[in-house]
Coordinates of C-alpha atoms in Angstrom, one line a residue:
Chain A
M714 CA 38.8 32.3 11.7
L715 CA 36.9 29.3 9.9
Q716 CA 35.4 26.8 12.4
L717 CA 34.3 23.3 11.8
S718 CA 31.2 21.9 12.9
I719 CA 30.1 18.1 12.8
F720 CA 26.9 16.9 13.2
L721 CA 26.7 13.9 15.7
E722 CA 23.9 11.8 16.8
N723 CA 23.3 12.0 20.3
A724 CA 24.4 8.1 20.7
Q725 CA 26.7 6.3 22.6
G726 CA 29.7 6.4 20.9
R727 CA 29.4 8.9 18.3
L728 CA 31.5 11.6 19.8
A729 CA 34.4 9.3 20.3
D730 CA 33.9 8.0 16.8
A731 CA 34.3 11.5 15.1
L732 CA 37.4 12.4 17.6
N733 CA 39.1 9.1 16.8
T734 CA 38.2 9.8 12.6
L735 CA 39.9 13.5 13.4
A736 CA 42.7 11.2 15.1
D737 CA 43.6 9.2 12.2
L738 CA 43.7 12.5 10.2
Q739 CA 46.5 13.8 12.3
V740 CA 44.3 16.5 13.0
N741 CA 45.2 18.9 16.2
I742 CA 42.1 20.4 17.8
R743 CA 43.1 23.7 19.5
A744 CA 39.4 24.3 20.8
L745 CA 36.0 22.9 20.8
S746 CA 32.7 23.2 22.1
L747 CA 30.1 20.6 22.3
A748 CA 26.8 22.0 21.7
D749 CA 23.6 19.3 22.4
T750 CA 20.1 18.4 22.1
K751 CA 18.1 15.0 23.7
D752 CA 18.7 13.6 19.8
Y753 CA 21.6 15.3 18.4
G754 CA 24.6 18.1 18.9
V755 CA 27.1 19.9 16.8
L756 CA 30.8 19.4 17.9
R757 CA 32.5 22.8 17.0
I758 CA 36.1 22.4 16.5
I759 CA 38.9 25.5 15.4
V760 CA 41.9 23.3 13.6
E761 CA 44.6 24.2 11.1
N762 CA 43.7 24.1 7.8
P763 CA 40.2 23.6 8.5
E764 CA 38.8 23.1 4.7
E765 CA 41.2 20.2 4.3
V766 CA 40.0 18.7 7.2
A767 CA 36.4 19.6 6.5
E768 CA 37.1 17.7 2.8
K769 CA 38.4 14.6 4.6
L770 CA 35.4 14.5 6.6
R771 CA 32.7 14.8 4.1
E772 CA 34.9 12.1 2.4
R773 CA 34.0 9.6 5.4
N774 CA 30.4 10.8 5.5
C775 CA 30.3 13.3 8.0
V776 CA 28.2 16.5 7.9
V777 CA 30.7 19.3 7.7
K778 CA 30.1 23.2 8.1
I779 CA 32.3 25.6 7.8
T780 CA 31.6 28.4 9.6
Q781 CA 32.8 32.4 10.1
V782 CA 34.1 33.0 13.8
W783 CA 35.8 35.6 15.2
V784 CA 38.5 34.7 17.8
L785 CA 39.4 37.1 20.7
K786 CA 41.8 37.6 23.2
V787 CA 40.8 38.7 26.5
P788 CA 42.1 40.0 29.4
D789 CA 42.7 36.8 32.1
S790 CA 41.4 38.8 35.2
P791 CA 37.8 38.7 36.7
G792 CA 35.4 40.7 34.4
G793 CA 37.6 40.5 31.3
L794 CA 35.4 39.0 29.2
A795 CA 32.4 41.3 29.8
G796 CA 34.3 44.4 29.3
Q797 CA 35.3 42.9 26.1
L798 CA 31.7 41.8 25.4
N799 CA 30.0 45.2 26.3
K800 CA 32.4 47.0 23.9
L801 CA 30.9 44.4 21.2
V802 CA 27.7 44.9 22.3
A803 CA 27.7 48.7 22.2
E804 CA 28.5 48.2 18.6
G805 CA 25.4 46.3 17.7
V806 CA 27.5 42.5 17.8
N807 CA 25.0 39.8 18.3
V808 CA 26.4 37.1 19.5
E809 CA 25.3 33.6 18.5
Y810 CA 27.4 31.6 21.0
M811 CA 30.4 31.6 21.8
Y812 CA 33.2 29.3 24.0
G813 CA 36.4 29.9 26.0
F814 CA 39.6 28.3 25.6
V815 CA 43.5 29.0 26.5
E816 CA 46.0 29.6 24.3
K817 CA 48.8 26.6 25.8
E818 CA 52.1 28.6 24.9
N819 CA 51.3 32.1 26.3
E820 CA 48.6 31.1 28.8
Q821 CA 46.5 33.7 26.9
A822 CA 42.3 33.3 27.7
Q823 CA 40.9 33.6 24.3
V824 CA 37.4 33.0 23.1
V825 CA 35.8 31.8 19.9
L826 CA 32.3 34.1 19.1
R827 CA 29.8 33.3 16.6
V828 CA 27.6 36.3 15.3
R829 CA 24.3 37.0 13.6
D830 CA 26.1 39.6 11.1
A831 CA 29.6 39.4 10.4
E832 CA 30.0 43.3 8.9
I833 CA 28.8 44.6 12.1
M834 CA 31.2 42.5 13.8
Q835 CA 34.3 43.0 11.8
A836 CA 33.2 47.1 11.8
A837 CA 33.5 46.3 15.1
M838 CA 36.6 44.6 16.0
D839 CA 37.9 47.3 13.2
K840 CA 36.9 50.4 15.2
L841 CA 37.8 48.5 18.5
A842 CA 41.0 47.3 17.2
L843 CA 40.7 43.6 19.1
K844 CA 42.1 41.0 17.3
Chain B
M1013 CA -28.4 -16.9 -2.5
T1014 CA -28.9 -18.9 -5.7
Q1015 CA -26.7 -18.2 -8.5
D1016 CA -29.7 -16.8 -10.9
E1017 CA -30.4 -14.4 -7.7
L1018 CA -26.7 -13.5 -7.5
L1019 CA -26.6 -12.3 -11.2
L1020 CA -29.8 -10.6 -11.0
H1021 CA -28.4 -8.4 -7.9
L1022 CA -24.8 -8.0 -9.9
R1023 CA -27.0 -6.4 -13.4
K1024 CA -29.4 -4.4 -11.2
T1025 CA -26.0 -3.1 -9.6
I1026 CA -24.6 -2.6 -13.3
E1027 CA -27.8 -0.7 -14.3
Q1028 CA -26.8 1.9 -11.7
V1029 CA -23.3 2.4 -11.8
L1030 CA -23.9 2.9 -15.9
K1031 CA -25.3 6.0 -15.0
A1032 CA -21.3 7.0 -13.6
P1033 CA -19.3 8.1 -16.8
Y1034 CA -16.6 6.4 -15.2
Y1035 CA -18.2 3.3 -15.4
K1036 CA -19.9 3.7 -18.5
K1037 CA -16.6 4.0 -20.1
K1038 CA -15.0 1.5 -18.2
L1039 CA -17.8 -1.5 -19.3
A1040 CA -17.6 -0.6 -22.7
E1041 CA -13.7 -1.7 -22.7
V1042 CA -15.1 -5.1 -22.0
G1043 CA -17.8 -5.0 -24.3
I1044 CA -20.7 -4.3 -21.5
Y1045 CA -23.6 -1.8 -22.6
Y1046 CA -26.6 -2.9 -20.9
P1047 CA -26.9 -4.8 -17.8
G1048 CA -28.3 -7.8 -19.9
D1049 CA -24.8 -8.4 -21.5
V1050 CA -23.3 -9.9 -18.1
K1051 CA -25.0 -13.3 -18.7
S1052 CA -23.3 -15.3 -16.2
L1053 CA -20.6 -14.5 -13.3
E1054 CA -17.6 -15.1 -16.0
D1055 CA -18.9 -12.3 -18.3
F1056 CA -19.3 -10.2 -14.5
R1057 CA -15.4 -11.4 -14.1
K1058 CA -14.3 -9.5 -17.0
I1059 CA -15.2 -6.1 -15.2
P1060 CA -12.0 -4.4 -14.7
L1061 CA -11.7 -3.6 -10.9
T1062 CA -11.9 -0.4 -9.5
D1063 CA -9.2 0.9 -6.5
K1064 CA -8.8 4.2 -5.1
E1065 CA -6.9 5.8 -8.1
A1066 CA -10.0 5.9 -10.1
L1067 CA -11.7 7.7 -7.2
R1068 CA -8.7 10.4 -7.2
Q1069 CA -8.6 11.1 -10.9
N1070 CA -12.9 11.5 -11.1
Y1071 CA -12.4 13.7 -7.5
P1072 CA -14.3 15.3 -6.4
F1073 CA -17.9 13.5 -8.1
G1074 CA -16.8 11.4 -11.0
L1075 CA -18.2 8.1 -9.7
F1076 CA -21.6 9.3 -8.7
A1077 CA -24.1 7.6 -10.0
E1078 CA -26.9 10.1 -9.4
P1079 CA -27.4 14.1 -9.6
L1080 CA -26.2 16.0 -6.6
E1081 CA -29.6 17.0 -5.7
K1082 CA -30.6 13.3 -4.9
M1083 CA -27.3 13.3 -3.0
V1084 CA -27.8 14.1 0.8
R1085 CA -24.4 13.7 2.3
I1086 CA -20.7 12.8 1.3
H1087 CA -18.0 11.1 3.6
A1088 CA -14.4 11.6 2.4
S1089 CA -11.2 9.9 3.5
S1090 CA -7.7 11.3 3.4
G1091 CA -6.0 10.9 0.1
T1092 CA -2.0 10.0 -0.7
T1093 CA -2.0 13.4 -2.7
G1094 CA -3.6 15.8 -0.4
K1095 CA -7.1 15.5 -2.3
P1096 CA -9.9 13.4 -0.3
T1097 CA -11.5 10.4 -1.5
V1098 CA -15.1 11.7 -1.7
V1099 CA -17.9 9.2 -1.4
G1100 CA -21.8 10.1 -1.8
Y1101 CA -25.2 9.0 -0.7
T1102 CA -28.7 9.1 -1.2
R1103 CA -31.5 9.2 0.9
E1104 CA -31.9 5.8 0.7
D1105 CA -28.3 5.3 0.9
I1106 CA -28.0 6.0 4.1
Q1107 CA -30.9 4.5 5.1
L1108 CA -29.8 1.0 3.8
W1109 CA -26.3 1.7 5.3
A1110 CA -27.9 2.5 8.7
K1111 CA -30.0 -1.0 8.4
I1112 CA -26.8 -3.1 7.1
V1113 CA -25.0 -1.5 10.8
A1114 CA -27.9 -2.2 12.8
N1115 CA -28.6 -5.9 11.5
G1116 CA -24.6 -6.3 12.3
L1117 CA -25.3 -4.8 15.6
R1118 CA -27.7 -7.1 16.3
R1119 CA -26.0 -10.3 15.7
A1120 CA -23.9 -8.6 17.7
G1121 CA -26.7 -8.9 20.3
I1122 CA -27.0 -5.6 20.8
T1123 CA -30.5 -4.3 20.9
S1124 CA -32.6 -1.3 22.2
N1125 CA -32.3 -1.5 25.2
D1126 CA -28.4 -1.0 24.8
V1127 CA -26.7 2.3 25.4
V1128 CA -23.9 3.1 23.2
Q1129 CA -21.0 5.6 23.1
V1130 CA -19.8 6.2 19.8
A1131 CA -16.4 6.8 20.5
Y1132 CA -15.4 7.0 16.8
G1133 CA -14.6 10.7 14.8
Y1134 CA -17.7 12.4 13.6
G1135 CA -17.1 14.2 10.4
L1136 CA -15.9 13.2 7.0
F1137 CA -14.8 10.2 8.1
T1138 CA -17.7 7.5 8.1
G1139 CA -16.9 5.5 11.3
G1140 CA -18.7 8.1 13.8
M1141 CA -22.0 8.7 11.9
G1142 CA -22.1 5.4 10.5
L1143 CA -22.4 3.7 13.9
H1144 CA -24.2 6.7 15.3
Y1145 CA -27.5 6.0 12.7
G1146 CA -26.9 2.0 12.8
C1147 CA -27.9 2.4 16.4
E1148 CA -30.9 4.7 15.8
E1149 CA -31.7 2.3 13.7
L1150 CA -31.2 -0.8 15.9
G1151 CA -33.4 1.9 18.6
A1152 CA -30.1 1.9 20.9
L1153 CA -29.5 5.0 22.8
V1154 CA -26.9 6.6 21.1
I1155 CA -24.5 8.5 23.2
P1156 CA -22.5 10.6 20.2
I1157 CA -19.6 11.4 21.8
S1158 CA -17.2 11.3 19.3
G1159 CA -13.7 10.7 19.5
G1160 CA -11.0 12.1 22.6
N1161 CA -11.4 13.5 25.4
T1162 CA -11.1 10.6 27.5
Q1163 CA -11.6 11.9 31.3
R1164 CA -14.9 12.9 29.6
Q1165 CA -15.2 9.7 28.0
L1166 CA -15.1 7.8 31.3
M1167 CA -17.5 10.1 33.2
L1168 CA -20.4 9.7 31.2
M1169 CA -19.2 5.9 30.3
R1170 CA -20.1 5.5 34.1
D1171 CA -23.0 8.5 34.9
F1172 CA -24.8 7.0 31.6
G1173 CA -24.0 4.0 32.2
S1174 CA -23.1 3.1 28.8
T1175 CA -23.4 -0.4 27.9
V1176 CA -21.8 -0.7 24.1
L1177 CA -18.2 0.9 23.6
C1178 CA -17.3 2.1 19.7
C1179 CA -14.0 3.1 19.1
T1180 CA -10.7 2.0 17.8
P1181 CA -9.6 -0.8 19.7
S1182 CA -6.2 1.1 20.8
Y1183 CA -8.7 3.7 22.3
A1184 CA -10.3 1.2 24.2
L1185 CA -7.1 0.0 26.2
Y1186 CA -6.1 3.6 26.4
L1187 CA -9.6 3.8 28.1
A1188 CA -8.9 1.2 30.3
D1189 CA -5.7 2.4 31.2
S1190 CA -7.0 5.6 32.5
L1191 CA -9.7 4.1 34.2
G1192 CA -7.6 4.1 37.3
E1193 CA -6.3 7.7 37.1
E1194 CA -10.2 8.5 37.3
G1195 CA -10.4 6.4 40.6
M1196 CA -12.4 4.0 38.8
T1197 CA -12.6 0.5 37.8
K1198 CA -14.4 -2.1 35.4
E1199 CA -16.8 -2.4 38.1
D1200 CA -18.4 1.1 38.1
L1201 CA -18.5 0.5 34.3
K1202 CA -21.8 -1.5 32.4
L1203 CA -19.8 -2.0 29.5
R1204 CA -20.7 -5.3 28.0
V1205 CA -19.9 -5.3 24.4
G1206 CA -17.1 -3.1 22.5
I1207 CA -17.2 -2.5 18.7
F1208 CA -13.8 -2.1 17.4
G1209 CA -12.5 -1.1 13.9
A1210 CA -10.8 1.2 11.8
E1211 CA -7.2 0.0 12.7
P1212 CA -6.1 -3.8 12.3
W1213 CA -6.2 -5.6 15.7
T1214 CA -4.8 -8.9 17.4
E1215 CA -6.1 -11.9 19.4
Q1216 CA -3.9 -10.7 21.7
M1217 CA -5.4 -7.5 21.5
R1218 CA -8.7 -8.8 22.1
A1219 CA -8.3 -10.8 25.1
E1220 CA -6.6 -7.8 26.8
I1221 CA -9.3 -5.5 26.4
E1222 CA -11.7 -8.1 27.1
T1223 CA -10.0 -8.7 30.2
R1224 CA -9.2 -5.2 31.6
L1225 CA -12.7 -4.4 30.3
G1226 CA -14.9 -7.2 31.5
I1227 CA -16.6 -7.0 27.7
R1228 CA -16.5 -9.1 24.7
A1229 CA -15.0 -7.0 21.9
L1230 CA -15.9 -7.9 18.5
D1231 CA -14.0 -6.5 15.0
I1232 CA -15.8 -4.8 12.5
Y1233 CA -15.1 -3.7 8.7
G1234 CA -15.8 -1.2 6.5
L1235 CA -14.2 1.6 3.9
S1236 CA -15.9 4.5 3.1
E1237 CA -15.8 3.7 -0.7
T1238 CA -18.0 0.5 -0.1
M1239 CA -20.1 2.3 2.2
G1240 CA -18.1 2.5 5.6
P1241 CA -18.0 0.7 9.4
G1242 CA -20.6 -2.2 8.6
V1243 CA -19.7 -3.9 5.4
S1244 CA -18.9 -6.9 8.1
L1245 CA -19.2 -7.3 11.7
E1246 CA -18.2 -10.4 13.9
C1247 CA -21.3 -11.9 15.8
L1248 CA -20.7 -12.8 19.3
K1249 CA -19.3 -16.1 18.5
G1250 CA -16.4 -13.9 17.3
E1251 CA -14.8 -16.4 14.6
G1252 CA -14.9 -14.4 11.6
L1253 CA -17.0 -11.3 9.8
H1254 CA -20.4 -11.9 8.8
I1255 CA -20.3 -10.1 5.3
D1256 CA -23.3 -8.1 5.2
E1257 CA -25.8 -9.5 1.9
N1258 CA -26.1 -6.0 0.3
F1259 CA -22.1 -6.8 -0.6
Y1260 CA -20.5 -9.5 -2.8
P1261 CA -17.0 -10.2 -1.8
E1262 CA -14.2 -11.8 -4.6
I1263 CA -10.7 -12.6 -3.2
L1264 CA -8.3 -12.3 -5.9
D1265 CA -4.8 -13.5 -6.2
K1266 CA -2.3 -10.7 -7.1
D1267 CA -2.9 -11.6 -11.3
G1268 CA -6.6 -10.6 -10.7
N1269 CA -7.7 -14.3 -10.7
V1270 CA -10.2 -15.1 -8.3
L1271 CA -9.8 -17.8 -5.8
P1272 CA -11.5 -20.1 -4.1
E1273 CA -13.3 -20.3 -0.9
G1274 CA -11.1 -20.2 1.9
E1275 CA -8.1 -19.2 0.2
T1276 CA -5.7 -16.1 0.8
G1277 CA -5.7 -12.8 -1.2
E1278 CA -6.9 -9.3 -1.5
L1279 CA -10.7 -8.6 -0.9
V1280 CA -12.6 -7.1 -3.7
L1281 CA -16.3 -5.7 -3.0
T1282 CA -19.2 -5.2 -4.8
S1283 CA -22.4 -3.3 -3.5
F1284 CA -25.8 -3.8 -4.4
N1285 CA -28.8 -1.9 -3.9
K1286 CA -26.6 1.4 -3.3
M1287 CA -27.7 4.4 -5.6
G1288 CA -25.3 7.4 -5.5
F1289 CA -22.4 5.6 -5.0
P1290 CA -22.2 2.0 -6.5
G1291 CA -19.4 0.0 -6.3
L1292 CA -18.4 -2.5 -8.5
R1293 CA -15.3 -4.6 -8.5
Y1294 CA -13.7 -2.0 -5.7
R1295 CA -10.0 -3.1 -4.4
T1296 CA -10.2 -2.9 -1.0
K1297 CA -6.2 -3.8 -0.6
D1298 CA -7.0 -5.3 2.8
I1299 CA -5.6 -9.1 2.4
T1300 CA -7.9 -12.0 4.1
S1301 CA -10.2 -14.9 3.2
I1302 CA -14.2 -15.6 2.5
T1303 CA -16.1 -18.7 3.2
Y1304 CA -19.9 -19.7 2.5
G1305 CA -22.2 -20.7 5.1
S1306 CA -24.9 -20.1 8.0
C1307 CA -23.6 -19.1 11.8
T1308 CA -25.8 -19.6 14.9
C1309 CA -26.5 -16.2 14.8
G1310 CA -29.2 -16.3 11.9
H1311 CA -26.0 -14.7 9.6
T1312 CA -26.1 -16.9 6.2
G1313 CA -23.5 -15.7 3.4
W1314 CA -20.0 -15.0 3.1
T1315 CA -18.0 -14.3 6.4
M1316 CA -14.5 -12.6 6.0
K1317 CA -11.3 -13.5 7.9
R1318 CA -9.9 -10.4 10.3
V1319 CA -7.8 -8.5 8.0
S1320 CA -4.4 -9.3 8.1
A1321 CA -2.5 -6.9 6.1
R1322 CA -2.7 -4.8 3.3
V1323 CA -1.7 -4.8 -0.4
D1324 CA 0.0 -1.7 -0.8
D1325 CA 2.1 0.2 1.9
M1326 CA -0.7 2.2 3.8
L1327 CA -0.3 1.7 7.7
I1328 CA -2.7 3.1 10.3
I1329 CA -1.8 4.8 12.7
R1330 CA -3.9 5.6 15.5
G1331 CA -6.9 5.0 12.8
V1332 CA -5.7 7.1 10.4
N1333 CA -4.6 6.2 7.2
V1334 CA -0.6 7.1 6.5
F1335 CA 1.3 6.2 3.4
P1336 CA 4.7 6.8 3.3
S1337 CA 4.5 8.9 0.4
Q1338 CA 2.5 11.6 2.6
I1339 CA 5.6 11.9 5.1
E1340 CA 8.1 11.8 1.9
E1341 CA 5.7 14.8 0.8
A1342 CA 5.8 17.0 3.5
I1343 CA 9.5 16.3 4.0
L1344 CA 10.1 17.7 0.4
S1345 CA 8.1 20.8 0.8
V1346 CA 9.9 21.5 3.9
G1347 CA 12.8 21.8 1.6
G1348 CA 16.4 21.8 1.7
I1349 CA 16.2 17.7 2.7
E1350 CA 17.6 14.8 0.4
P1351 CA 14.8 12.5 1.7
H1352 CA 16.5 9.6 3.2
Y1353 CA 14.4 8.6 5.8
L1354 CA 12.8 6.5 7.8
I1355 CA 9.4 5.5 9.4
V1356 CA 9.2 4.2 12.7
V1357 CA 6.0 3.6 14.0
D1358 CA 5.8 1.6 18.0
R1359 CA 3.2 1.2 20.4
E1360 CA 3.9 3.2 24.0
G1361 CA 1.2 2.2 26.3
N1362 CA -1.6 1.3 23.8
L1363 CA -0.9 4.4 21.8
D1364 CA 0.6 4.3 18.0
T1365 CA 3.7 6.2 18.1
L1366 CA 5.2 7.9 14.9
E1367 CA 8.8 8.7 14.7
V1368 CA 10.4 9.6 11.2
Q1369 CA 14.0 9.8 11.1
I1370 CA 15.2 12.1 8.7
E1371 CA 19.0 12.2 7.3
V1372 CA 21.0 15.0 7.9
N1373 CA 23.0 16.5 4.8
A1374 CA 25.2 19.4 3.5
A1375 CA 22.0 21.7 2.4
S1376 CA 20.1 21.0 5.8
F1377 CA 22.8 21.0 8.4
N1378 CA 23.0 23.9 10.1
D1379 CA 25.8 24.9 12.8
E1380 CA 23.3 26.6 14.9
I1381 CA 21.0 24.6 17.5
R1382 CA 18.4 26.8 17.0
E1383 CA 18.5 26.5 13.3
L1384 CA 18.1 22.6 13.8
E1385 CA 15.2 23.3 16.0
E1386 CA 13.4 25.1 13.9
L1387 CA 13.7 22.6 11.2
Q1388 CA 12.7 19.8 13.3
Q1389 CA 9.6 22.1 14.1
R1390 CA 8.9 22.9 10.6
L1391 CA 8.8 19.1 9.9
Q1392 CA 6.6 18.3 12.2
T1393 CA 4.6 20.5 12.0
K1394 CA 4.4 20.1 8.0
I1395 CA 3.8 16.2 8.5
H1396 CA 0.9 17.1 11.2
E1397 CA -0.6 19.3 8.6
I1398 CA -1.0 16.6 6.0
L1399 CA -1.4 13.5 8.0
N1400 CA -3.1 15.2 11.1
I1401 CA -1.8 13.1 13.6
A1402 CA 1.6 14.2 15.8
A1403 CA 4.9 12.9 14.7
R1404 CA 8.0 13.3 16.5
V1405 CA 11.2 14.1 14.2
R1406 CA 14.5 12.9 15.0
L1407 CA 17.2 14.4 12.6
V1408 CA 20.0 11.9 12.1
E1409 CA 23.5 11.6 10.4
P1410 CA 23.7 10.9 7.0
K1411 CA 24.2 7.4 6.0
S1412 CA 22.8 5.9 8.9
I1413 CA 19.7 4.5 7.5
P1414 CA 20.4 1.7 5.8
R1415 CA 20.2 1.8 2.3
S1416 CA 18.7 -1.2 0.4
E1417 CA 19.0 -2.7 -3.2
G1418 CA 15.8 -1.9 -5.2
K1419 CA 12.8 -0.7 -3.2
A1420 CA 14.1 1.5 0.0
K1421 CA 12.5 0.4 3.2
R1422 CA 10.9 3.3 4.8
V1423 CA 8.8 1.7 7.0
I1424 CA 9.7 -0.1 10.2
D1425 CA 6.4 -1.3 11.7
K1426 CA 7.3 -2.6 15.5
R1427 CA 4.0 -3.2 16.2
K1428 CA 3.8 -6.1 13.7
E1429 CA 7.2 -7.1 15.3
K1430 CA 5.5 -7.0 18.7
Q1431 CA 3.0 -9.1 17.2
L1432 CA 5.0 -12.0 16.7
S1433 CA 7.2 -11.8 19.2

């Protein structure tokens, strides 16, 4: 799956501005995470038609990057995420960052994973028959 | 000095500079082959100006007028292209320099009874050693502590009973700030005079330093290309900097015309009696005005006003010369970044701060904070390598730095705004 990352200065109202832009563009955010430092942050979002949205954001002077991420369904129970992750780590997957969200239709817990090496991740997903 | 005496001095300087290939060529262009070809001040004023660029193009020794075996010292300042500008001194030059500084200090009321703490940097920079030799010439007791190490500066200042402090004015204020932290007050010190230079400062700063350290704060001026510190120095009256008699000043407008006494323009200096690296009509790029006359301190001749501005875009940050182009160079060398940048210079407490805002673009942006932080770090390291001063790099959004038509505004100097308010 493709994720959009948007560079935001850590100034008052900047996040709201970015979200307003997305609202104007009629983009529905399915999942989101905000990583920040003292000076700036990176807003990461999962949306429909990521490439199209990225293009529109660029037209509005946003710095946007499209990155490949994996969405992993996890059992909605204690240790559910840990169990899945352990299996991936055993296959040599190195997680860069992740964030969780709940799919509203079936109340399914999911996590978005960004990994160091996409090929290792794909191989692990295939081997473990995850998706 | 009479017109005839002046011409005699100028001819002597011309005789010496003709030994340097650079000047020989330059003077031939205006038909001067022998000192006697300069028959009037008008002839002298036809001589093309020399600037820092000439030093760069003739790096390292092209402007030296004596062979290297006659030289005993080299000083250098940072260059914008990474190459320093190099100046050389013969033994006689060093002695002359010491005398010049000593004469200036004498007019500032400093005597052989003084204990002088020289807190300018020692090394290729002329500040430390220039003052050092001048003080020794005067017979004062010198503490060659160089810059930095505030705790130690204050301890020795108290324990050795320093009466004179030589450093940048901002460092003097920093020392004043730090007194309390060391459990001292100005009453624990014997300081009475400060000789401050190497960066622009204001009357307000003078008042603040004088109050907080309980001293008389005087301005000193100089540049390595004409000698080093001591080209001019204030006497105790503090009403302008007396130019030493070994320098001939001219004030030029932007078209290179010589301006009359009292008018403001660029200071251009010619040195007398300097052998290794004689200077002929050297552009200082400093804006000031000069007057001729005598002072109750005993000085007769030229007096210049405090330097108020620079012709080019050079910034002086913590006493270090910084050109925006050097920062641009650092940004470009790190790569991946289109240099839309803004340099913000400010003063926090009494120390200059340098912040470089750089716009992030598609090429430099990375989704991972770790990578962005590494980029920021690389930029900071590179800027430090080039400028030798610490900068804070801040990554900002594209188009967030104001664009202007024509020449980009690259620098915001909040220190100036603060001076005006």
